[in-house]
């Protein structure tokens, strides 16, 4: 019983430290680097019926914040909340698109849950 109390106290201190350091528990999770494996629409929600915000082209640089469960794409129901950086040609300005991309089309499928 004493050991359980010690473990609970340690967990509470660890959680308090994380909240103090980051401001919120969610801020402690980090975004992951990613890229699209093919050209795909970036959507306003995690559904194929959601509005298209823009596009992620093959090998575009993507930052994935977290994932949610949505419309299944070829058996994969996970969608990443993403930030896509694209440009038409080398030297052109970079355009940023924010939205949701099915993990089926992403190289890294390790984003934390939202």
mmCIF file of C-alpha atoms in Angstrom:
data_model
loop_
_atom_site.group_PDB
_atom_site.id
_atom_site.type_symbol
_atom_site.label_atom_id
_atom_site.label_comp_id
_atom_site.label_asym_id
_atom_site.label_seq_id
_atom_site.Cartn_x
_atom_site.Cartn_y
_atom_site.Cartn_z
ATOM 1 C CA UNK A 1 0.000 0.000 0.000
ATOM 2 C CA UNK A 2 2.845 2.364 0.881
ATOM 3 C CA UNK A 3 4.527 1.677 -2.477
ATOM 4 C CA UNK A 4 1.308 2.596 -4.356
ATOM 5 C CA UNK A 5 1.134 5.899 -2.447
ATOM 6 C CA UNK A 6 4.771 6.662 -3.336
ATOM 7 C CA UNK A 7 4.155 5.916 -7.022
ATOM 8 C CA UNK A 8 1.030 8.111 -7.030
ATOM 9 C CA UNK A 9 2.947 10.979 -5.395
ATOM 10 C CA UNK A 10 5.754 10.677 -7.946
ATOM 11 C CA UNK A 11 3.238 10.689 -10.812
ATOM 12 C CA UNK A 12 1.587 13.835 -9.406
ATOM 13 C CA UNK A 13 4.939 15.637 -9.132
ATOM 14 C CA UNK A 14 5.883 14.602 -12.675
ATOM 15 C CA UNK A 15 2.559 15.852 -14.062
ATOM 16 C CA UNK A 16 2.850 19.142 -12.163
ATOM 17 C CA UNK A 17 6.383 19.624 -13.494
ATOM 18 C CA UNK A 18 5.201 19.037 -17.069
ATOM 19 C CA UNK A 19 2.379 21.539 -16.640
ATOM 20 C CA UNK A 20 4.678 24.128 -15.087
ATOM 21 C CA UNK A 21 7.317 23.704 -17.765
ATOM 22 C CA UNK A 22 5.021 23.698 -20.802
ATOM 23 C CA UNK A 23 1.939 25.566 -19.604
ATOM 24 C CA UNK A 24 -0.411 22.749 -20.655
ATOM 25 C CA UNK A 25 -0.266 18.999 -20.869
ATOM 26 C CA UNK A 26 -0.920 19.101 -24.639
ATOM 27 C CA UNK A 27 2.049 21.394 -25.289
ATOM 28 C CA UNK A 28 4.370 18.637 -24.032
ATOM 29 C CA UNK A 29 3.744 16.570 -27.191
ATOM 30 C CA UNK A 30 5.968 17.421 -30.121
ATOM 31 C CA UNK A 31 5.161 17.666 -33.806
ATOM 32 C CA UNK A 32 6.786 15.189 -36.153
ATOM 33 C CA UNK A 33 8.486 15.743 -39.497
ATOM 34 C CA UNK A 34 6.765 14.145 -42.421
ATOM 35 C CA UNK A 35 6.221 14.239 -46.192
ATOM 36 C CA UNK A 36 3.488 13.184 -48.583
ATOM 37 C CA UNK A 37 4.094 9.969 -50.500
ATOM 38 C CA UNK A 38 1.855 11.151 -53.365
ATOM 39 C CA UNK A 39 -0.081 14.303 -54.240
ATOM 40 C CA UNK A 40 -3.162 14.580 -52.033
ATOM 41 C CA UNK A 41 -5.743 17.126 -50.868
ATOM 42 C CA UNK A 42 -5.285 18.887 -47.514
ATOM 43 C CA UNK A 43 -8.756 19.034 -45.975
ATOM 44 C CA UNK A 44 -10.488 21.259 -43.410
ATOM 45 C CA UNK A 45 -11.474 18.212 -41.317
ATOM 46 C CA UNK A 46 -10.627 14.510 -41.090
ATOM 47 C CA UNK A 47 -13.110 13.419 -43.768
ATOM 48 C CA UNK A 48 -13.053 13.009 -47.554
ATOM 49 C CA UNK A 49 -16.213 15.155 -47.708
ATOM 50 C CA UNK A 50 -14.529 18.118 -45.929
ATOM 51 C CA UNK A 51 -13.557 21.232 -47.889
ATOM 52 C CA UNK A 52 -10.139 21.257 -49.582
ATOM 53 C CA UNK A 53 -7.740 23.825 -48.096
ATOM 54 C CA UNK A 54 -4.936 23.105 -50.554
ATOM 55 C CA UNK A 55 -2.696 20.273 -51.704
ATOM 56 C CA UNK A 56 0.305 18.348 -50.482
ATOM 57 C CA UNK A 57 2.489 17.317 -53.398
ATOM 58 C CA UNK A 58 4.788 14.304 -53.473
ATOM 59 C CA UNK A 59 7.691 14.868 -51.061
ATOM 60 C CA UNK A 60 6.318 18.219 -49.778
ATOM 61 C CA UNK A 61 7.581 19.072 -46.301
ATOM 62 C CA UNK A 62 4.869 18.365 -43.708
ATOM 63 C CA UNK A 63 4.715 18.908 -39.956
ATOM 64 C CA UNK A 64 2.173 16.642 -38.272
ATOM 65 C CA UNK A 65 0.890 17.805 -34.874
ATOM 66 C CA UNK A 66 -1.470 14.979 -33.935
ATOM 67 C CA UNK A 67 -4.017 12.531 -35.357
ATOM 68 C CA UNK A 68 -7.760 11.890 -35.157
ATOM 69 C CA UNK A 69 -9.902 9.014 -36.405
ATOM 70 C CA UNK A 70 -11.902 9.901 -39.517
ATOM 71 C CA UNK A 71 -12.863 8.549 -42.924
ATOM 72 C CA UNK A 72 -10.965 5.325 -43.611
ATOM 73 C CA UNK A 73 -8.663 5.448 -46.653
ATOM 74 C CA UNK A 74 -7.743 1.944 -47.876
ATOM 75 C CA UNK A 75 -8.225 0.632 -44.325
ATOM 76 C CA UNK A 76 -6.377 3.481 -42.570
ATOM 77 C CA UNK A 77 -8.790 5.662 -40.497
ATOM 78 C CA UNK A 78 -6.136 8.057 -39.101
ATOM 79 C CA UNK A 79 -5.804 11.686 -40.208
ATOM 80 C CA UNK A 80 -2.967 14.021 -39.151
ATOM 81 C CA UNK A 81 -3.458 17.703 -38.307
ATOM 82 C CA UNK A 82 -0.742 19.044 -40.586
ATOM 83 C CA UNK A 83 1.134 22.100 -41.837
ATOM 84 C CA UNK A 84 2.386 21.747 -45.421
ATOM 85 C CA UNK A 85 5.157 23.849 -46.973
ATOM 86 C CA UNK A 86 5.175 23.799 -50.787
ATOM 87 C CA UNK A 87 6.710 25.762 -53.649
ATOM 88 C CA UNK A 88 6.302 25.523 -57.393
ATOM 89 C CA UNK A 89 9.988 25.785 -58.318
ATOM 90 C CA UNK A 90 13.312 26.190 -56.529
ATOM 91 C CA UNK A 91 13.636 29.835 -55.559
ATOM 92 C CA UNK A 92 9.882 30.463 -55.582
ATOM 93 C CA UNK A 93 8.184 31.603 -52.384
ATOM 94 C CA UNK A 94 7.018 28.903 -49.983
ATOM 95 C CA UNK A 95 3.259 28.521 -49.537
ATOM 96 C CA UNK A 96 1.822 27.124 -46.326
ATOM 97 C CA UNK A 97 -1.380 25.102 -46.077
ATOM 98 C CA UNK A 98 -2.908 23.902 -42.808
ATOM 99 C CA UNK A 99 -5.429 21.115 -42.471
ATOM 100 C CA UNK A 100 -5.882 17.368 -42.262
ATOM 101 C CA UNK A 101 -4.149 14.667 -44.339
ATOM 102 C CA UNK A 102 -4.933 10.952 -44.248
ATOM 103 C CA UNK A 103 -1.979 9.054 -42.746
ATOM 104 C CA UNK A 104 -2.302 6.649 -45.657
ATOM 105 C CA UNK A 105 -0.523 9.307 -47.779
ATOM 106 C CA UNK A 106 2.164 10.248 -45.199
ATOM 107 C CA UNK A 107 5.613 8.714 -44.754
ATOM 108 C CA UNK A 108 5.650 8.927 -40.931
ATOM 109 C CA UNK A 109 2.622 7.516 -39.124
ATOM 110 C CA UNK A 110 3.750 8.252 -35.544
ATOM 111 C CA UNK A 111 1.896 11.458 -34.639
ATOM 112 C CA UNK A 112 0.409 11.532 -31.121
ATOM 113 C CA UNK A 113 -3.364 11.470 -30.637
ATOM 114 C CA UNK A 114 -4.993 14.947 -30.460
#
